[in-house]
Structures are given as structure tokens and as C-alpha cells.
Coordinates of C-alpha atoms and ligand atoms in Angstrom, one line a residue:
M2 CA -3.9 22.9 -11.0
T3 CA -4.2 22.7 -14.7
Q4 CA -6.8 19.6 -14.9
A5 CA -9.0 21.5 -12.6
S6 CA -10.5 23.0 -15.8
D7 CA -11.2 20.0 -17.5
Q8 CA -14.5 19.1 -16.4
D9 CA -14.0 15.4 -16.8
R10 CA -10.8 15.0 -15.7
V11 CA -10.9 13.2 -12.3
L12 CA -7.7 13.2 -10.5
I13 CA -6.2 10.5 -8.3
F14 CA -4.9 11.2 -5.1
D15 CA -3.0 8.2 -3.5
T16 CA -2.6 7.7 0.1
T17 CA -0.7 4.1 0.3
L18 CA 1.9 5.7 2.0
R19 CA -0.6 7.5 4.7
D20 CA -3.7 6.0 5.2
G21 CA -2.6 2.4 3.3
E22 CA 0.5 2.8 5.4
Q23 CA -1.3 3.4 9.1
S24 CA -2.8 0.1 8.7
P25 CA -1.3 -2.3 11.4
G26 CA 1.3 -4.2 10.1
A27 CA 1.8 -2.6 7.0
T28 CA 4.7 -0.7 8.1
M29 CA 7.1 0.0 5.1
T30 CA 11.1 0.8 5.3
H31 CA 12.0 4.2 4.3
A32 CA 13.6 2.6 0.8
E33 CA 10.5 0.9 0.2
K34 CA 8.3 4.0 0.0
L35 CA 10.4 5.6 -2.0
E36 CA 10.3 2.5 -4.6
I37 CA 6.2 2.8 -4.3
A38 CA 6.4 7.0 -4.4
A39 CA 9.0 6.4 -7.7
L40 CA 6.3 3.9 -9.2
L41 CA 3.3 6.3 -8.1
D42 CA 4.4 9.2 -10.2
E43 CA 5.5 6.8 -13.1
M44 CA 1.9 5.7 -13.4
G45 CA 0.8 9.3 -13.7
V46 CA -0.6 9.5 -9.8
D47 CA -1.9 13.4 -9.8
I48 CA -1.3 13.6 -6.0
I49 CA 0.9 11.4 -3.6
E50 CA 0.4 11.6 -0.1
A51 CA 3.5 10.5 1.1
G52 CA 2.9 10.4 5.0
F53 CA 2.2 12.6 8.1
P54 CA 5.5 14.8 9.0
I55 CA 4.5 15.2 12.6
A56 CA 4.1 11.1 13.8
S57 CA 7.5 10.4 13.8
E58 CA 11.1 11.6 12.3
G59 CA 10.7 8.2 10.1
D60 CA 7.9 9.7 8.2
F61 CA 9.2 12.9 7.9
Q62 CA 12.3 11.9 6.2
A63 CA 10.1 9.7 4.2
V64 CA 7.9 12.3 3.2
S65 CA 10.8 15.1 2.3
E66 CA 12.6 12.5 0.5
I67 CA 9.5 11.5 -2.0
A68 CA 9.1 15.8 -2.5
K69 CA 12.6 15.6 -3.5
Q70 CA 12.2 12.8 -6.3
S71 CA 8.9 13.7 -7.4
K72 CA 9.1 14.2 -11.2
N73 CA 5.5 15.0 -11.9
S74 CA 2.8 14.7 -8.7
V75 CA 2.0 16.8 -6.5
I76 CA 3.4 15.8 -3.1
C77 CA 1.3 16.1 0.0
G78 CA 1.8 15.8 4.0
L79 CA -1.0 15.1 6.4
A80 CA -1.0 17.5 9.6
R81 CA -3.8 17.9 12.4
A82 CA -5.2 21.5 12.9
S83 CA -2.3 22.8 14.5
T84 CA 0.0 25.1 13.5
N85 CA 2.8 22.8 14.8
D86 CA 1.6 19.9 12.3
I87 CA 1.3 22.4 9.4
N88 CA 4.9 23.9 9.9
R89 CA 6.5 20.3 10.1
A90 CA 4.5 19.0 7.3
W91 CA 5.7 22.4 4.8
E92 CA 9.2 21.5 5.8
A93 CA 8.6 17.9 4.6
V94 CA 7.1 18.8 1.3
K95 CA 8.3 22.0 0.5
H96 CA 11.3 20.6 -1.8
A97 CA 8.7 19.0 -3.8
G98 CA 8.3 20.8 -7.4
Q99 CA 4.2 20.8 -6.5
P100 CA 3.7 20.3 -2.7
R101 CA 0.4 20.3 -0.9
I102 CA -0.6 20.9 2.7
H103 CA -3.6 18.7 3.7
T104 CA -5.0 19.7 7.1
F105 CA -8.3 18.1 9.0
I106 CA -9.9 18.0 11.8
G107 CA -13.3 15.8 12.8
T108 CA -16.2 17.9 12.5
S109 CA -19.4 15.4 13.7
P110 CA -20.6 15.6 17.0
L111 CA -18.7 12.4 18.2
H112 CA -15.3 14.1 17.2
R113 CA -16.7 17.6 18.3
D114 CA -17.3 15.8 21.9
I115 CA -13.7 14.3 22.0
T116 CA -11.8 17.5 20.9
K117 CA -14.1 19.4 23.7
L118 CA -14.6 21.9 21.0
S119 CA -18.0 24.0 20.3
Q120 CA -19.1 24.6 16.9
D121 CA -17.9 27.9 17.2
E122 CA -14.5 27.1 18.6
M123 CA -14.2 24.7 15.7
A124 CA -15.1 26.8 13.4
D125 CA -12.2 29.3 14.4
K126 CA -9.9 27.0 14.8
I127 CA -10.6 25.8 10.9
N128 CA -10.3 29.3 9.8
V129 CA -6.9 30.2 11.9
T130 CA -5.5 26.7 10.9
V131 CA -6.4 26.7 7.3
G132 CA -5.3 30.5 6.6
H133 CA -1.8 29.3 8.2
A134 CA -1.4 26.7 6.1
R135 CA -2.3 28.7 2.6
N136 CA 0.0 31.2 4.2
L137 CA 2.8 28.8 3.8
C138 CA 2.0 26.9 0.6
G139 CA -0.4 27.8 -2.3
D140 CA -1.7 24.1 -3.0
V141 CA -4.2 23.8 0.3
Q142 CA -6.6 20.6 1.3
W143 CA -8.7 20.5 4.2
S144 CA -10.9 17.5 5.4
P145 CA -13.9 17.6 7.8
M146 CA -13.1 13.7 9.0
D147 CA -16.1 12.1 9.7
A148 CA -17.9 14.5 7.1
T149 CA -20.7 12.1 6.6
R150 CA -21.8 11.9 10.0
T151 CA -21.5 15.6 10.6
E152 CA -24.6 17.7 10.5
H153 CA -25.3 19.2 6.8
D154 CA -25.8 22.6 8.2
Y155 CA -22.4 22.7 10.3
L156 CA -20.7 21.0 7.3
C157 CA -21.8 23.6 5.3
R158 CA -20.7 25.9 7.6
V159 CA -17.2 25.1 8.1
V160 CA -16.4 24.0 4.5
E161 CA -17.5 27.9 3.5
I162 CA -14.8 28.6 6.2
A163 CA -12.1 26.8 5.1
I164 CA -12.7 27.8 1.3
K165 CA -12.6 31.5 2.4
A166 CA -9.6 30.9 4.4
G167 CA -7.6 29.3 1.2
A168 CA -8.2 26.0 0.7
T169 CA -8.2 24.7 -3.1
T170 CA -9.2 21.2 -2.3
I171 CA -12.1 20.2 0.1
N172 CA -11.9 16.6 1.0
I173 CA -15.3 14.8 2.5
P174 CA -14.0 11.4 4.1
D175 CA -16.6 8.5 5.1
T176 CA -13.8 8.2 7.8
V177 CA -15.7 4.6 9.1
G178 CA -17.1 3.3 5.8
Y179 CA -20.8 4.2 7.1
T180 CA -22.6 5.9 4.1
A181 CA -24.0 4.2 0.7
P182 CA -23.7 5.5 -2.9
S183 CA -27.0 7.5 -3.2
E184 CA -26.0 9.4 0.0
S185 CA -22.3 9.8 -0.9
A186 CA -23.7 11.5 -4.4
D187 CA -26.2 13.5 -2.2
L188 CA -23.6 14.9 0.4
I189 CA -21.6 16.4 -2.5
R190 CA -24.7 17.4 -4.3
M191 CA -25.9 19.2 -1.4
L192 CA -22.0 21.1 -0.8
L193 CA -22.2 22.1 -4.5
E194 CA -25.4 23.9 -4.3
R195 CA -25.4 25.4 -1.0
V196 CA -21.7 26.5 0.0
P197 CA -20.8 29.8 -1.5
G198 CA -17.5 29.4 -3.7
A199 CA -18.0 25.6 -3.9
D200 CA -17.5 26.0 -7.6
E201 CA -14.2 27.3 -7.4
I202 CA -12.2 24.3 -5.5
I203 CA -12.2 20.8 -6.4
F204 CA -14.2 18.6 -4.1
A205 CA -12.4 15.1 -3.2
T206 CA -14.1 11.8 -2.1
H207 CA -12.6 9.8 0.6
C208 CA -14.2 6.2 1.3
H209 CA -13.4 3.5 3.6
N210 CA -14.2 0.1 2.8
D211 CA -16.4 -1.1 6.0
L212 CA -19.5 -2.0 4.4
G213 CA -17.6 -2.9 0.9
M214 CA -19.0 -0.1 -0.7
A215 CA -15.6 2.0 -1.0
T216 CA -15.3 2.0 -4.7
A217 CA -18.9 2.6 -5.4
N218 CA -19.3 5.4 -3.3
A219 CA -16.4 7.3 -4.7
L220 CA -17.7 6.8 -8.3
A221 CA -21.1 7.9 -7.0
A222 CA -19.4 10.7 -5.7
V223 CA -18.1 11.3 -8.7
G224 CA -20.8 11.6 -10.9
A225 CA -22.3 14.2 -8.6
G226 CA -19.3 16.5 -9.3
A227 CA -16.5 15.5 -7.1
R228 CA -13.1 15.5 -9.1
Q229 CA -10.8 14.1 -6.7
I230 CA -10.5 10.2 -5.5
E231 CA -8.4 9.4 -2.6
C232 CA -7.5 5.6 -2.7
T233 CA -5.0 2.9 -2.1
I234 CA -3.2 0.6 -4.4
N235 CA -4.9 -2.6 -3.3
G236 CA -7.5 -1.1 -1.2
L237 CA -4.7 -1.1 1.6
G238 CA -6.0 0.5 4.8
E239 CA -7.2 0.1 8.5
R240 CA -9.7 -2.1 8.8
A241 CA -11.3 -3.1 5.6
G242 CA -9.1 -0.5 3.9
N243 CA -9.6 2.4 1.7
T244 CA -11.1 2.6 -2.0
A245 CA -8.9 0.4 -4.3
L246 CA -7.3 2.5 -7.0
E247 CA -6.9 -0.2 -9.6
E248 CA -11.0 -0.5 -9.1
V249 CA -12.0 3.0 -9.8
V250 CA -9.4 3.4 -12.5
M251 CA -10.5 0.8 -14.3
A252 CA -14.6 1.1 -13.8
L253 CA -14.0 4.4 -15.1
K254 CA -11.9 3.0 -18.2
V255 CA -14.3 0.3 -19.0
R256 CA -17.7 1.9 -18.4
N257 CA -16.6 5.5 -19.8
D258 CA -20.1 4.9 -21.5
I259 CA -21.7 5.2 -18.6
M260 CA -19.3 7.4 -16.6
P261 CA -17.9 10.0 -18.8
Y262 CA -14.3 10.9 -16.9
R263 CA -10.9 10.3 -17.2
T264 CA -7.6 9.6 -14.9
G265 CA -4.1 10.3 -16.1
I266 CA -3.1 6.7 -14.9
D267 CA -1.1 5.0 -17.0
T268 CA -3.1 1.4 -16.1
R269 CA -0.4 -0.9 -17.6
L270 CA 1.4 -0.3 -14.3
I271 CA -1.7 -1.2 -12.1
M272 CA -0.4 -4.9 -11.5
K273 CA 3.2 -3.6 -11.2
A274 CA 2.0 -1.0 -8.6
S275 CA -0.1 -4.2 -6.9
R276 CA 2.8 -6.6 -6.7
L277 CA 5.2 -4.0 -4.9
V278 CA 2.7 -3.1 -2.5
A279 CA 1.4 -6.4 -1.5
T280 CA 5.0 -7.8 -1.0
V281 CA 6.4 -4.7 0.7
S282 CA 3.5 -4.5 3.0
G283 CA 3.0 -8.0 3.6
F284 CA -0.8 -7.8 3.0
P285 CA -1.2 -10.6 0.0
V286 CA -4.0 -9.8 -2.5
Q287 CA -7.1 -12.0 -2.1
F288 CA -7.3 -14.5 -5.0
N289 CA -10.9 -12.9 -6.1
K290 CA -9.9 -9.1 -5.8
A291 CA -11.2 -7.3 -8.4
I292 CA -8.7 -5.9 -11.2
V293 CA -5.5 -7.3 -9.5
G294 CA -6.6 -10.9 -7.8
K295 CA -4.8 -13.9 -9.0
N296 CA -8.4 -15.0 -10.4
A297 CA -9.5 -11.9 -11.9
F298 CA -8.6 -12.9 -15.5
A299 CA -8.3 -16.9 -15.0
H300 CA -11.3 -18.8 -16.9
E301 CA -11.4 -22.2 -15.1
S302 CA -14.7 -23.8 -16.2
G303 CA -14.9 -25.7 -19.5
I304 CA -17.4 -23.1 -21.2
H305 CA -15.7 -20.4 -20.3
Q306 CA -12.4 -21.6 -21.9
D307 CA -14.4 -22.3 -24.9
G308 CA -15.9 -19.0 -25.2
M309 CA -12.6 -17.2 -24.9
L310 CA -10.8 -19.4 -26.9
K311 CA -13.7 -18.3 -29.8
N312 CA -13.6 -14.8 -28.7
A313 CA -12.0 -13.2 -25.5
E314 CA -15.0 -10.9 -25.3
T315 CA -17.2 -13.5 -24.0
F316 CA -15.9 -13.3 -20.5
E317 CA -13.6 -10.6 -20.3
I318 CA -15.0 -6.9 -19.8
M319 CA -11.1 -6.1 -20.0
R320 CA -8.3 -7.2 -21.5
P321 CA -5.3 -8.6 -19.0
E322 CA -2.6 -6.1 -20.9
D323 CA -4.1 -3.1 -20.2
I324 CA -3.3 -3.6 -16.4
G325 CA 0.1 -5.0 -17.4
L326 CA -0.1 -8.6 -16.8
T327 CA 1.0 -10.4 -19.7
A328 CA -0.4 -13.9 -20.6
T329 CA 1.0 -16.6 -17.8
S330 CA 3.2 -18.4 -20.1
L331 CA 5.9 -20.6 -19.3
V332 CA 8.9 -18.8 -19.6
M333 CA 12.0 -20.5 -19.2
G334 CA 13.8 -23.6 -18.1
K335 CA 17.2 -24.0 -17.3
H336 CA 19.0 -23.7 -20.8
S337 CA 17.5 -20.2 -21.0
G338 CA 20.4 -17.4 -20.9
R339 CA 20.8 -14.4 -19.4
A340 CA 19.5 -12.2 -22.6
A341 CA 16.5 -14.3 -22.2
L342 CA 16.0 -13.6 -18.6
R343 CA 16.8 -9.8 -18.6
S344 CA 14.1 -9.8 -21.4
K345 CA 11.5 -11.4 -19.6
L346 CA 12.4 -9.5 -16.6
K347 CA 11.8 -6.6 -18.8
D348 CA 8.3 -7.3 -19.9
L349 CA 7.4 -8.1 -16.3
G350 CA 8.6 -4.5 -15.5
F351 CA 11.9 -5.2 -13.9
E352 CA 14.4 -3.3 -15.0
I353 CA 17.9 -4.7 -13.8
A354 CA 21.3 -3.4 -14.1
D355 CA 24.4 -5.6 -15.2
N356 CA 25.8 -6.6 -11.6
Q357 CA 22.3 -6.8 -10.3
L358 CA 21.7 -9.6 -13.4
N359 CA 24.4 -11.8 -12.2
D360 CA 22.8 -12.7 -9.0
V361 CA 19.6 -12.8 -10.3
F362 CA 20.9 -15.1 -12.9
V363 CA 22.3 -17.7 -10.6
R364 CA 19.4 -17.7 -8.5
F365 CA 16.7 -18.2 -11.3
K366 CA 19.1 -21.4 -12.2
E367 CA 19.0 -22.6 -9.1
L368 CA 15.0 -22.4 -9.1
A369 CA 14.9 -23.7 -12.8
D370 CA 17.2 -26.7 -11.1
R371 CA 14.6 -27.7 -8.6
K372 CA 11.4 -26.8 -10.9
K373 CA 11.4 -28.1 -14.6
E374 CA 8.6 -24.7 -15.1
V375 CA 9.3 -21.4 -14.2
Y376 CA 6.7 -19.2 -14.7
D377 CA 6.0 -15.2 -14.9
D378 CA 4.7 -15.3 -11.3
D379 CA 7.9 -17.3 -10.4
L380 CA 10.1 -14.8 -11.5
V381 CA 7.9 -12.0 -9.6
A382 CA 8.5 -13.8 -6.8
L383 CA 12.2 -14.2 -7.1
M384 CA 12.6 -10.7 -7.7
R385 CA 10.3 -9.4 -5.2
V386 CA 11.4 -11.4 -2.2
G387 CA 15.1 -11.7 -3.3
E388 CA 17.6 -13.6 -1.3
D389 CA 19.0 -13.0 2.2
A390 CA 21.2 -9.7 1.5
A391 CA 24.8 -9.9 2.3
N392 CA 24.8 -7.8 5.0
D393 CA 21.9 -9.2 6.7
R394 CA 23.0 -10.0 10.7
L395 CA 20.9 -13.6 10.5
Q396 CA 21.4 -16.3 7.4
I397 CA 20.4 -19.4 7.1
K398 CA 22.7 -21.7 6.2
R399 CA 21.5 -25.1 6.4
L400 CA 18.2 -26.5 7.5
H401 CA 17.1 -30.4 7.8
V402 CA 13.7 -30.9 9.4
V403 CA 12.3 -34.7 10.0
C404 CA 8.8 -34.5 9.7
G405 CA 5.3 -37.1 9.6
T406 CA 3.0 -39.4 11.2
D407 CA 5.4 -40.6 13.6
G408 CA 6.4 -37.4 15.6
P409 CA 8.2 -35.5 17.2
Q410 CA 8.8 -32.7 14.4
S411 CA 12.3 -31.9 14.6
A412 CA 14.7 -29.4 12.8
E413 CA 18.9 -29.1 12.6
L414 CA 19.4 -25.8 11.9
T415 CA 22.9 -23.8 11.2
M416 CA 22.8 -20.3 11.1
L417 CA 25.1 -17.4 10.3
I418 CA 25.1 -14.9 13.1
D419 CA 27.0 -11.5 12.4
G420 CA 29.2 -14.2 10.3
V421 CA 29.8 -16.7 13.3
E422 CA 28.3 -20.3 12.5
H423 CA 25.9 -21.4 15.1
K424 CA 24.1 -24.9 15.1
T425 CA 21.5 -26.4 17.2
Q426 CA 18.7 -29.0 16.7
S427 CA 14.8 -28.8 18.3
T428 CA 11.7 -30.2 18.3
G429 CA 8.3 -28.7 17.7
D430 CA 4.3 -29.1 16.8
G431 CA 4.8 -29.8 13.2
P432 CA 7.9 -28.8 10.9
V433 CA 7.5 -24.9 10.9
D434 CA 7.0 -24.5 14.8
A435 CA 10.7 -26.7 14.9
T436 CA 12.0 -24.6 12.4
F437 CA 11.2 -21.4 14.2
N438 CA 12.2 -23.1 17.4
A439 CA 15.3 -23.7 16.5
V440 CA 16.1 -20.1 15.2
K441 CA 14.6 -19.0 18.2
Q442 CA 17.2 -20.8 20.4
L443 CA 20.1 -19.6 18.1
F444 CA 18.6 -16.2 18.4
P445 CA 16.5 -15.5 21.2
H446 CA 14.4 -12.5 21.4
H447 CA 10.5 -11.9 22.9
A448 CA 9.0 -11.0 19.6
R449 CA 5.6 -12.2 18.9
L450 CA 4.6 -14.0 15.7
Q451 CA 1.3 -12.0 14.7
L452 CA 0.7 -13.5 11.2
Y453 CA 2.4 -16.6 9.2
Q454 CA 0.6 -16.7 5.6
V455 CA 1.5 -19.4 2.9
H456 CA 0.6 -19.1 -0.8
A457 CA 1.6 -21.0 -3.6
V458 CA 3.1 -18.9 -6.6
T459 CA 2.0 -21.1 -9.5
E460 CA 0.3 -24.4 -9.9
G461 CA 1.7 -28.2 -9.1
T462 CA 3.2 -29.7 -6.1
D463 CA 6.7 -28.4 -7.6
A464 CA 5.2 -24.7 -7.2
Q465 CA 7.2 -22.5 -4.8
A466 CA 5.6 -21.4 -1.9
T467 CA 5.7 -17.8 -0.8
V468 CA 5.9 -17.4 2.9
S469 CA 4.7 -13.9 4.8
V470 CA 5.0 -13.5 8.6
R471 CA 4.1 -10.4 11.0
M472 CA 6.2 -10.2 14.3
E473 CA 5.7 -7.8 16.9
E474 CA 8.0 -6.7 19.8
D475 CA 7.7 -3.8 21.9
G476 CA 5.4 -1.9 19.6
R477 CA 7.7 -2.7 16.4
I478 CA 5.7 -4.2 13.7
V479 CA 8.4 -5.8 10.9
T480 CA 7.4 -8.2 8.0
G481 CA 9.2 -11.0 6.3
Q482 CA 8.7 -12.6 3.3
S483 CA 10.4 -15.4 1.4
A484 CA 9.8 -18.0 -1.6
D485 CA 11.3 -21.3 -2.1
T486 CA 10.0 -24.5 -3.5
D487 CA 10.1 -26.1 -0.1
T488 CA 7.9 -24.5 2.2
V489 CA 9.9 -25.3 5.3
V490 CA 13.0 -23.4 4.1
A491 CA 10.7 -20.7 2.9
S492 CA 9.1 -20.4 6.3
A493 CA 12.7 -20.2 7.7
K494 CA 13.8 -17.8 5.6
A495 CA 10.8 -15.6 5.8
Y496 CA 11.3 -15.8 9.6
V497 CA 14.7 -14.6 9.4
N498 CA 14.3 -11.6 7.2
A499 CA 11.5 -10.2 9.6
L500 CA 14.3 -10.8 12.5
N501 CA 16.7 -8.8 10.2
R502 CA 14.3 -6.4 10.1
L503 CA 13.6 -6.0 13.5
L504 CA 17.3 -5.8 14.3
V505 CA 17.4 -2.5 12.1
R506 CA 14.5 -1.3 13.8
R507 CA 15.7 -2.0 17.2
A508 CA 19.4 -0.6 16.1
R509 CA 17.1 2.8 15.1
T510 CA 15.1 3.2 17.7
A511 CA 14.5 2.5 21.6
P512 CA 11.7 0.5 22.4
G513 CA 8.5 2.1 21.9
E514 CA 10.0 4.9 20.1
D515 CA 9.1 3.1 17.0
K516 CA 5.9 3.7 17.6
R517 CA 4.3 6.7 16.3
E518 CA 4.2 9.6 18.5
V519 CA 0.9 10.4 17.1
S520 CA -1.9 8.9 14.6
Y521 CA -4.0 10.9 12.7
K522 CA -6.8 9.8 14.8
D523 CA -5.5 11.6 18.2
V524 CA -7.2 15.2 18.3
S525 CA -4.7 17.9 18.7
Ligands
KIV831 O1 -10.6 8.4 7.1 C1 -10.4 9.9 6.9 O2 -10.9 10.4 7.5 C2 -8.7 10.3 6.9 C3 -8.8 11.6 7.2 C4 -7.5 12.0 7.8 C5 -8.8 12.8 5.6 O3 -8.1 9.6 6.5
ZN832 ZN1 -8.8 7.6 5.6

């Protein structure tokens, strides 16, 4: 790639759609994956790891479509060290203007034990599989999984073999989030010094956050010579997640004095990407998360506010606008018109077509009638959670709940199921439980509720609540979301939203089939 010759340029490899999506419960729909990929492409992400094509037909289709739609980014598909996996990955990414195959094998003693391969047998396998990938594609990335727990001599040996077999990028994964910054840097330095041909390829760093050091480890690796950072939006990923894209990108921008490297990311799209990924994955961003947390730019204490008014630099090391955060201003009230709404939505990163505007405007008016002050965050929630789609099989028509100290709490619910009206009444342990029981009476199912979360979108007792639910049925995991000024109504809609998604999944797959046939942790 052209950037490789530029010594200060660090490539950003986003794996939200592969490593991020493998986080249990973060499963995204096909359309959502395409939407995220389009935004990553627009942001200037150099390489998008779009999925693991052999894992399921859904993964394969998503990677192929992303490859077809990509404009600037390299599109990468993951494959284990097997010719079948590699062929499948190639079939999916070959449509891209710039395709990449990423193949890997666990090289640490623990992984060699599982695969029952001797050091020599594994070395042969790496030679054959990387060579096979290179025959198909000019851009091949190879990863020794669990590299940070692999013996140095063996790591040098297999990295050399992969380079000789044609790998153009060597990724060094800290698969279990075990390393620390000085060790992360030493490892890259050691490989650059000892491996013949190391100066002709790009070293990548891929860190997990189990000890909270993923960002520090990735930046330390860059300081030692790595020129590709693998990361995800919001740090999404299994367990404690991966290196967060927004953290490494902003750290390199803000502390360019001590880390003189640049990325090609348009940082003004960071907030939009963060909101999109949080919504579709159902993994909300913690309030005090660096860069994209709700409190990251909030200055609550009197001293801070005073300082901020005099000079924003007193307590702010970056400007909210740098990440696309417009000031949390009072946006509009019920008298605002369509043009104002459209222009405000554009500022917030939502371009809407004329036919969509009418629908959004109706919902905005309904909200403005119930809530005196409509803020930016209210509009974002309105846009992201949407309403029941007209083609949803289950829709809430009316909900009346009785709650308070003198139980039992009860819910009277009218729902449309495939267009036919059904009514019921139910009690429960609180109004939300009563409501969910009522939904279950009208639409019996055995999906298990795994997560129920409520967030206030803005401040004040009239704030909208965003509710996320995650459910599991026969291995299919779905998330649902909704927002409303009435928390119980938002809960009912989020629950029904998840059930509608489950119905789509059921129609697509037999029980169990929806689960990936293989995971990247399965040995080949
Ligand atoms: O963490 C890891 O080792 C991975 C590899 C597949 C690169 O995600
Ligand atoms: Zn990983």
C-alpha cells in the first residue's frame, strides 16, 4: 500500500465487524453491518475486517456485499490456517477494489497443544497456507494468535516463514490481553531486529483489554515500529474488548508532540460511529468512557465551569467538535418546522431523504408535545431507535399499566400480531415484568431475557428513556431497543423490537443453525 513508505503514517485496521461482532450478544444484522462499513470507509479507516466468511452464510454474504460497496478502504476477510477457509475468504473479498486475506493460527505452547502440532508441523502449515493465500491475493496478513505468549525464538521463526511465503502484513495479537506497554514495545523491536525481511512488511498490533492496557499497548507497539493498529469502535469485543479506535486515533492527534504519527481518520465522524455501533450492537457506551462517553466533555463542578468559561483549554485537551460532538444545545420545540429539523439532523450526521423526513417529523412533533425541551441527544435517540417498522409482525398498539406501592402491578396490553388485534391483561413483579408477561401471553415464546438496561437520554424527569434488551433462543441472540418519555412504554417496545428480530432470525435459520458453525477460536 502506498502509505507504507511513509514512516509516520499509522494504518487503522478496524475489526468491529469481526472481533467486535464476536462479542456474545453483539450480533448485527446484514443491513447494520453494511451501514457500519460504509461509515468506516467514509471515516478513512484504511482496512475494514468485514467478517469471517467461513463462519456462516450470513458472514460470507456480509463480507461480499461490503467488498462490493467499499470505496476507499481495503476489505479484509478472516480465515484459519486451512485452504478451505482461505478460499472462502477470497471468494468473499475478491469483489473489493482492494481485497485482503487475513489468515492466522495459534502459535503459543497452549495453542500448539490443542492443535496437536509440533513446532515443525505448524511451521509447514504456515508456509503452505500463507503461500496459498498469496497465490490468490496480493495483500495477505498473517497472525500468530497468542503471539505475546509464544516463545521468542519460535515466534521469530514462524514470522520469517510467513514473510517468505508472501505475507505483506504481520499482525502480533495479544489475544488474552496479557501484555504490558514496555513488553509490547520490546516484542515489536525484537521482531524488527531479528527477523530477516521484517523491514519489508508492516507490523500490526492487535490488543485486547483484559487488564485495561489495550490502548497503551497498541501505542507502545507503534512507538517501537508497528505501523498498523487493529481496533474497534467503542472498544467493542469479547470479554473486556479490543483497543478502542477513538482512543488511539485521538491519542495520536492530541499527543502528536510525543507520538509523531498520523492516521487518515476524519475524527469528526468518531461520535457518529460510536453512536451507531452502540445502537446496533446493543452495548451502550459507559458514561466515563474516554473520548465518546457521555461525561467525556461534561464539566460539572463549579471550578471547572468557571475555568471553562474563561478559557476552554483550562480543562479541555481536545475540542468536542474534533470528534463531531456539537454543543448540547436546546434544539427545538414544538413550533420548529421541517427545514429546521432537517438541518439539525444534518449537523448531527443524519442525512435524510424527503420521504423519510415526513415520518421523522411526525415522531419529532409527538416527542415535542410530551417533552418541553428537545435536545440533540433526544433527536439522536429518535433517529437511531426508530419506531415499529410497518412490516414488523408484532406491534404495540396500547399499553396501560398500574403500578405503585399497593401491588399487584398490572398491565393491560393491546398488540397487533400479523395485523390482527389481540388484548390481554397480566400482573407481575413491577410494571415492566407485568408488561413483559402480557407480551408473552399474547405471543408465547421461550426466548430468555439476558439483559435489560435503561438509560436516560438527557437530564430532567421528563427525559426520554432508552431501553435495550438482549434475548436468547436456541443459540440465537438478538437485541432490541426503543426510546420513550415513558420508561415502561420504551421497555415494551424494546422487548417487541427484539422479538421481531427473533422472528426474522427464525425464518432465516433452523434452531442452532444461526450460531456460527465455527468461531475463530476453533482450531483448524
Ligand atoms: O485476538 C486474536 O488473536 C485475534 C486473531 C484472530 C487475530 O483476533
Ligand atoms: Zn482479537
